[in-house]
């Protein structure tokens, strides 16, 4: 049996959870959802305050060789929500289709406020390493809905990012 094909960091952006005011719930759900995927080894969840600590955690994930980093939290309209602002400067390019699909999935499940998420998706690149980055909402339900979108495409996205070809289609 071979080891995991992909290393994925789970990162929770929450000022209160980072300060110990309450336990991180969405990061635990994210870890569980990622661990269910074949070939995925999960790092974390790393719980950090929102804003610059999110950027530090993303850079850490890239530095330790993660193929992807999925964040939860800090994507809303609250004045302290700053995950997209911490993420965007690290991205070499964005993948808007993923972010749009995440918002659509929540809305389609009847969560009208899902369209208020400002989460991003894209590729960060440093020192010859590339890493997929996806921002999910901070609720457990938002993480589950988001993973419903991300799970079927995560491996393919990482393989593409590594320079892989599209799988051959039958027919």
XYZ file of N, CA and C in Angstrom:
513
model
N 0.847 -1.188 0.000
C 0.000 0.000 0.000
C 0.884 1.239 0.000
N 0.551 2.179 -0.842
C 1.330 3.408 -0.916
C 0.745 4.458 0.015
N 1.521 5.473 0.270
C 1.071 6.553 1.143
C 0.122 7.489 0.425
N -0.275 8.534 1.113
C -1.201 9.511 0.524
C -0.594 10.202 -0.692
N -1.430 10.528 -1.642
C -0.998 11.254 -2.837
C -0.985 12.756 -2.602
N -1.810 13.213 -1.674
C -1.977 14.657 -1.467
C -1.899 15.004 0.018
N -1.241 16.114 0.310
C -1.238 16.675 1.670
C -2.073 17.939 1.640
N -3.045 18.020 2.543
C -3.951 19.161 2.582
C -3.985 19.730 3.991
N -3.768 21.029 4.107
C -3.852 21.715 5.394
C -5.272 22.232 5.605
N -5.807 21.987 6.791
C -7.094 22.552 7.217
C -6.767 23.707 8.155
N -7.269 24.896 7.824
C -6.943 26.100 8.594
C -8.238 26.795 9.003
N -8.403 27.011 10.305
C -9.562 27.739 10.813
C -9.160 29.176 11.115
N -9.900 30.116 10.548
C -9.697 31.536 10.831
C -10.796 31.989 11.784
N -10.446 32.145 13.050
C -11.423 32.563 14.048
C -10.707 33.264 15.196
N -11.015 34.517 15.393
C -10.398 35.268 16.483
C -10.745 34.655 17.831
N -12.017 34.279 18.008
C -12.449 33.742 19.304
C -11.917 32.337 19.561
N -11.921 31.481 18.554
C -11.378 30.127 18.757
C -9.868 30.198 18.992
N -9.185 31.082 18.274
C -7.741 31.230 18.464
C -7.416 31.739 19.861
N -8.321 32.546 20.431
C -8.119 33.088 21.780
C -8.598 32.134 22.874
N -9.189 30.999 22.482
C -9.658 30.028 23.463
C -11.011 30.339 24.060
N -11.749 31.282 23.456
C -13.077 31.628 23.957
C -14.047 30.459 23.758
N -13.907 29.763 22.643
C -14.693 28.552 22.411
C -13.907 27.605 21.512
N -14.352 26.364 21.483
C -13.676 25.342 20.690
C -13.978 25.534 19.204
N -12.998 25.227 18.397
C -13.158 25.264 16.943
C -14.018 24.081 16.511
N -15.147 24.366 15.865
C -16.009 23.294 15.392
C -15.853 23.072 13.880
N -15.818 24.162 13.117
C -15.784 24.006 11.660
C -14.472 23.385 11.190
N -13.369 23.654 11.875
C -12.086 23.051 11.505
C -12.095 21.553 11.702
N -12.755 21.099 12.766
C -12.871 19.660 13.012
C -13.699 18.989 11.923
N -14.781 19.646 11.521
C -15.613 19.113 10.433
C -14.796 19.083 9.141
N -14.043 20.140 8.891
C -13.212 20.191 7.683
C -12.205 19.046 7.678
N -11.558 18.837 8.799
C -10.587 17.737 8.894
C -11.253 16.393 8.600
N -12.418 16.154 9.193
C -13.143 14.900 8.966
C -13.504 14.722 7.491
N -14.001 15.777 6.883
C -14.408 15.703 5.473
C -13.208 15.448 4.570
N -12.089 16.108 4.839
C -10.883 15.898 4.030
C -10.326 14.493 4.235
N -10.357 14.010 5.477
C -9.810 12.687 5.786
C -10.597 11.566 5.109
N -11.842 11.813 4.744
C -12.658 10.815 4.049
C -12.220 10.605 2.599
N -11.478 11.549 2.059
C -11.078 11.478 0.653
C -9.911 10.519 0.472
N -9.982 9.680 -0.535
C -8.911 8.736 -0.824
C -7.626 9.478 -1.153
N -6.528 9.016 -0.566
C -5.224 9.554 -0.901
C -4.873 10.883 -0.268
N -5.671 11.344 0.702
C -5.431 12.648 1.326
C -4.926 12.474 2.758
N -3.794 13.107 3.044
C -3.287 13.232 4.413
C -3.590 14.655 4.859
N -4.184 14.800 6.033
C -4.632 16.110 6.502
C -3.702 16.648 7.580
N -3.303 17.885 7.429
C -2.567 18.636 8.445
C -3.577 19.530 9.162
N -3.516 19.574 10.472
C -4.401 20.470 11.202
C -5.669 19.792 11.681
N -6.629 20.587 12.107
C -6.769 22.005 11.774
C -5.843 22.900 12.595
N -5.272 23.859 11.886
C -4.505 24.919 12.531
C -5.483 26.056 12.788
N -5.607 26.463 14.029
C -6.548 27.522 14.404
C -5.763 28.816 14.599
N -6.120 29.829 13.799
C -5.425 31.113 13.846
C -6.436 32.244 13.884
N -5.997 33.399 14.362
C -6.843 34.589 14.304
C -6.997 34.997 12.843
N -8.065 35.704 12.545
C -8.306 36.147 11.184
C -7.314 37.246 10.806
N -7.157 37.454 9.509
C -6.261 38.499 9.014
C -4.872 37.960 8.731
N -3.826 38.724 9.069
C -2.449 38.310 8.753
C -2.072 36.904 9.234
N -2.581 36.413 10.388
C -2.248 35.036 10.765
C -2.731 33.986 9.750
N -3.777 34.294 9.009
C -4.241 33.379 7.959
C -3.172 33.283 6.870
N -2.639 34.435 6.465
C -1.572 34.435 5.460
C -0.368 33.651 5.967
N -0.018 33.828 7.237
C 1.109 33.092 7.817
C 0.865 31.584 7.762
N -0.373 31.164 8.078
C -0.705 29.736 8.054
C -0.668 29.193 6.626
N -1.151 29.969 5.665
C -1.091 29.529 4.265
C 0.355 29.386 3.801
N 1.193 30.330 4.167
C 2.608 30.242 3.798
C 3.282 29.055 4.487
N 2.890 28.790 5.722
C 3.407 27.615 6.431
C 3.033 26.341 5.681
N 1.774 26.240 5.248
C 1.315 25.059 4.517
C 2.119 24.880 3.228
N 2.377 25.955 2.548
C 3.169 25.900 1.323
C 4.603 25.472 1.632
N 5.151 26.032 2.684
C 6.533 25.741 3.087
C 6.719 24.263 3.474
N 5.727 23.668 4.148
C 5.859 22.274 4.585
C 5.446 21.279 3.503
N 5.091 21.782 2.327
C 4.833 20.898 1.200
C 3.404 20.469 0.992
N 2.439 21.199 1.531
C 1.039 20.845 1.285
C 0.679 21.124 -0.173
N -0.153 20.268 -0.718
C -0.638 20.430 -2.087
C -1.843 21.351 -2.143
N -2.553 21.451 -1.024
C -3.729 22.318 -0.933
C -3.872 22.785 0.502
N -4.495 23.933 0.653
C -4.875 24.459 1.966
C -6.313 24.925 1.856
N -7.146 24.422 2.753
C -8.554 24.796 2.771
C -8.799 25.522 4.085
N -9.308 26.745 3.979
C -9.595 27.527 5.172
C -11.083 27.498 5.464
N -11.418 27.710 6.715
C -12.806 27.873 7.126
C -12.871 29.107 8.021
N -13.799 29.995 7.707
C -13.997 31.194 8.519
C -13.438 32.456 7.890
N -13.978 33.566 8.355
C -13.472 34.875 7.957
C -13.856 35.337 6.573
N -14.901 34.745 5.983
C -15.269 35.104 4.605
C -16.515 35.972 4.508
N -17.096 36.317 5.652
C -18.361 37.054 5.649
C -18.175 38.565 5.582
N -19.186 39.264 6.068
C -19.213 40.722 5.990
C -18.885 41.396 7.310
N -18.646 40.607 8.352
C -18.297 41.167 9.651
C -17.019 41.993 9.518
N -16.908 43.102 10.230
C -15.691 43.928 10.115
C -14.396 43.183 10.438
N -14.468 42.087 11.193
C -13.247 41.339 11.507
C -12.969 40.216 10.508
N -13.871 39.975 9.564
C -13.664 38.936 8.545
C -12.648 39.430 7.521
N -11.485 38.780 7.492
C -10.409 39.260 6.613
C -9.679 38.133 5.893
N -10.273 36.953 5.844
C -9.599 35.835 5.181
C -9.358 36.094 3.691
N -10.338 36.613 2.934
C -10.048 36.884 1.515
C -8.913 37.906 1.334
N -8.880 38.904 2.203
C -7.827 39.923 2.094
C -6.457 39.340 2.430
N -6.415 38.346 3.324
C -5.156 37.687 3.664
C -4.738 36.698 2.579
N -5.717 36.151 1.880
C -5.466 35.130 0.862
C -5.044 35.736 -0.477
N -5.765 36.744 -0.929
C -5.580 37.264 -2.295
C -4.130 37.621 -2.638
N -3.380 38.316 -1.761
C -2.005 38.672 -2.155
C -1.079 37.475 -2.347
N -1.454 36.319 -1.808
C -0.620 35.122 -1.935
C -0.879 34.352 -3.224
N -2.005 34.652 -3.886
C -2.402 33.880 -5.059
C -1.698 34.370 -6.319
N -1.132 33.431 -7.057
C -0.567 33.732 -8.365
C -1.706 33.960 -9.352
N -2.751 33.141 -9.207
C -3.967 33.344 -9.990
C -5.154 32.769 -9.236
N -6.319 33.318 -9.528
C -7.559 32.855 -8.903
C -8.244 31.827 -9.789
N -9.101 31.024 -9.166
C -9.944 30.058 -9.867
C -11.385 30.406 -9.486
N -11.958 31.390 -10.172
C -13.277 31.890 -9.761
C -14.386 30.857 -9.834
N -14.265 29.872 -10.717
C -15.318 28.858 -10.827
C -15.526 28.084 -9.540
N -14.444 27.823 -8.798
C -14.586 27.097 -7.533
C -15.337 27.962 -6.524
N -14.927 29.219 -6.378
C -15.582 30.109 -5.413
C -17.059 30.306 -5.758
N -17.344 30.450 -7.046
C -18.736 30.619 -7.476
C -19.557 29.361 -7.182
N -18.967 28.190 -7.449
C -19.670 26.926 -7.205
C -19.953 26.732 -5.717
N -19.025 27.161 -4.867
C -19.233 27.050 -3.423
C -20.425 27.901 -2.981
N -20.487 29.135 -3.466
C -21.622 30.004 -3.105
C -22.929 29.440 -3.658
N -22.894 28.968 -4.907
C -24.096 28.399 -5.531
C -24.602 27.180 -4.761
N -23.687 26.340 -4.285
C -24.096 25.127 -3.566
C -24.882 25.466 -2.311
N -24.409 26.450 -1.565
C -25.130 26.868 -0.364
C -26.485 27.457 -0.696
N -26.494 28.334 -1.691
C -27.763 28.957 -2.103
C -28.743 27.902 -2.576
N -28.255 26.936 -3.354
C -29.132 25.889 -3.886
C -29.690 24.986 -2.794
N -29.027 24.949 -1.633
C -29.539 24.168 -0.494
C -30.474 25.000 0.371
N -30.801 26.208 -0.082
C -31.746 27.042 0.643
C -31.128 28.005 1.638
N -29.805 28.150 1.595
C -29.128 29.086 2.487
C -28.859 30.365 1.685
N -29.831 31.267 1.707
C -29.726 32.484 0.890
C -28.469 33.288 1.204
N -28.048 33.279 2.471
C -26.885 34.075 2.870
C -25.563 33.511 2.330
N -25.582 32.335 1.715
C -24.354 31.760 1.152
C -23.737 32.680 0.106
N -24.564 33.461 -0.567
C -24.035 34.363 -1.603
C -23.259 35.532 -1.003
N -23.327 35.704 0.317
C -22.583 36.777 0.974
C -21.137 36.386 1.265
N -20.803 35.118 1.085
C -19.427 34.680 1.323
C -18.503 35.337 0.301
N -17.389 35.840 0.793
C -16.404 36.485 -0.077
C -15.209 35.584 -0.330
N -15.369 34.283 -0.040
C -14.271 33.333 -0.168
C -13.683 33.282 -1.565
N -12.392 32.986 -1.609
C -11.636 32.899 -2.857
C -11.121 31.480 -3.062
N -10.690 31.209 -4.266
C -9.962 29.984 -4.589
C -8.905 30.350 -5.608
N -7.750 29.729 -5.490
C -6.682 30.008 -6.444
C -5.448 29.197 -6.133
N -4.367 29.552 -6.788
C -3.097 28.855 -6.628
C -2.055 29.816 -6.095
N -1.418 29.409 -4.996
C -0.293 30.150 -4.417
C 0.985 29.464 -4.883
N 2.009 30.258 -5.108
C 3.266 29.718 -5.626
C 4.425 30.445 -4.952
N 5.336 29.668 -4.388
C 6.535 30.224 -3.762
C 7.663 29.210 -3.901
N 8.842 29.669 -4.281
C 10.014 28.808 -4.317
C 9.842 27.547 -5.137
N 9.118 27.633 -6.238
C 8.920 26.476 -7.093
C 7.829 25.520 -6.638
N 7.183 25.801 -5.513
C 6.079 24.970 -5.012
C 4.767 25.645 -5.339
N 3.773 24.841 -5.655
C 2.430 25.350 -5.951
C 1.439 24.686 -5.011
N 0.425 25.442 -4.611
C -0.568 24.928 -3.663
C -1.936 25.531 -3.989
N -2.934 24.677 -4.062
C -4.314 25.115 -4.223
C -4.790 25.697 -2.904
N -5.471 26.842 -2.949
C -6.029 27.472 -1.750
C -7.518 27.693 -1.971
N -8.329 27.265 -1.007
C -9.777 27.447 -1.087
C -10.271 27.959 0.254
N -11.036 29.065 0.228
C -11.664 29.618 1.437
C -13.102 29.125 1.528
N -13.431 28.464 2.640
C -14.810 28.042 2.915
C -15.393 28.910 4.024
N -16.719 28.959 4.136
C -17.347 29.695 5.234
C -16.985 29.088 6.589
N -17.294 29.814 7.648
C -16.916 29.399 8.987
C -17.911 28.526 9.723
N -19.005 28.168 9.110
C -19.983 27.304 9.793
C -19.747 25.847 9.416
N -20.137 24.949 10.292
C -20.011 23.517 10.002
C -20.812 23.144 8.764
N -22.018 23.693 8.641
C -22.844 23.428 7.459
C -22.205 23.964 6.194
N -21.616 25.150 6.273
C -20.920 25.729 5.124
C -19.731 24.886 4.704
N -19.039 24.303 5.683
C -17.911 23.422 5.372
C -18.418 22.155 4.683
N -19.486 21.565 5.207
C -20.025 20.344 4.585
C -20.499 20.629 3.158
N -21.235 21.723 2.982
C -21.692 22.081 1.638
C -20.507 22.343 0.716
N -19.514 23.050 1.223
C -18.333 23.355 0.422
C -17.559 22.113 0.039
N -17.443 21.183 0.965
C -16.732 19.945 0.657
C -17.508 19.091 -0.333
N -18.836 19.252 -0.365
C -19.624 18.573 -1.390
C -19.233 19.023 -2.784
N -18.819 20.274 -2.901
C -18.336 20.817 -4.173
C -16.873 20.430 -4.393
N -16.072 20.576 -3.364
C -14.624 20.422 -3.491
C -14.175 18.960 -3.596
N -14.819 18.067 -2.857
C -14.368 16.668 -2.809
C -14.221 16.026 -4.192
N -15.191 16.172 -5.092
C -15.065 15.488 -6.381
C -14.004 16.081 -7.308
N -13.533 17.291 -7.020
C -12.588 17.940 -7.938
C -11.200 18.168 -7.338
N -11.042 17.932 -6.047
C -9.790 18.280 -5.376
C -8.585 17.569 -5.990
N -8.641 16.264 -6.120
C -7.515 15.522 -6.675
C -7.198 15.940 -8.100
N -8.232 16.114 -8.909
C -8.024 16.531 -10.299
C -7.403 17.927 -10.357
N -7.876 18.822 -9.509
C -7.325 20.181 -9.494
C -5.835 20.149 -9.118
N -5.491 19.353 -8.108
C -4.078 19.256 -7.698
C -3.250 18.623 -8.809
N -3.763 17.565 -9.427
C -3.036 16.938 -10.529
C -2.813 17.932 -11.672
N -3.820 18.714 -12.005
C -3.684 19.732 -13.049
C -2.645 20.781 -12.656
N -2.684 21.197 -11.412
C -1.744 22.194 -10.904
C -0.308 21.675 -11.003
N -0.152 20.361 -10.859
C 1.161 19.718 -10.967
C 1.592 19.529 -12.422
N 0.709 19.865 -13.355
C 1.042 19.727 -14.778
C 0.457 18.498 -15.418
N -0.407 17.790 -14.717
C -1.022 16.578 -15.256
C -2.003 16.876 -16.374
N -2.287 15.851 -17.138
C -3.210 15.984 -18.256
C -4.617 15.669 -17.788
N -5.592 16.036 -18.597
C -6.975 15.671 -18.311
C -7.118 14.175 -18.473
N -7.960 13.524 -17.655
C -8.155 12.088 -17.840
C -8.789 11.817 -19.200
N -8.411 10.716 -19.819
C -8.975 10.353 -21.110
C -10.449 10.042 -20.946
N -11.249 10.519 -21.875
C -12.683 10.238 -21.803
C -12.995 9.012 -22.659
N -13.978 8.286 -22.215
C -14.396 7.102 -22.974
C -15.232 7.556 -24.164
N -14.970 7.013 -25.307
C -15.819 7.326 -26.444
C -15.110 8.007 -27.467
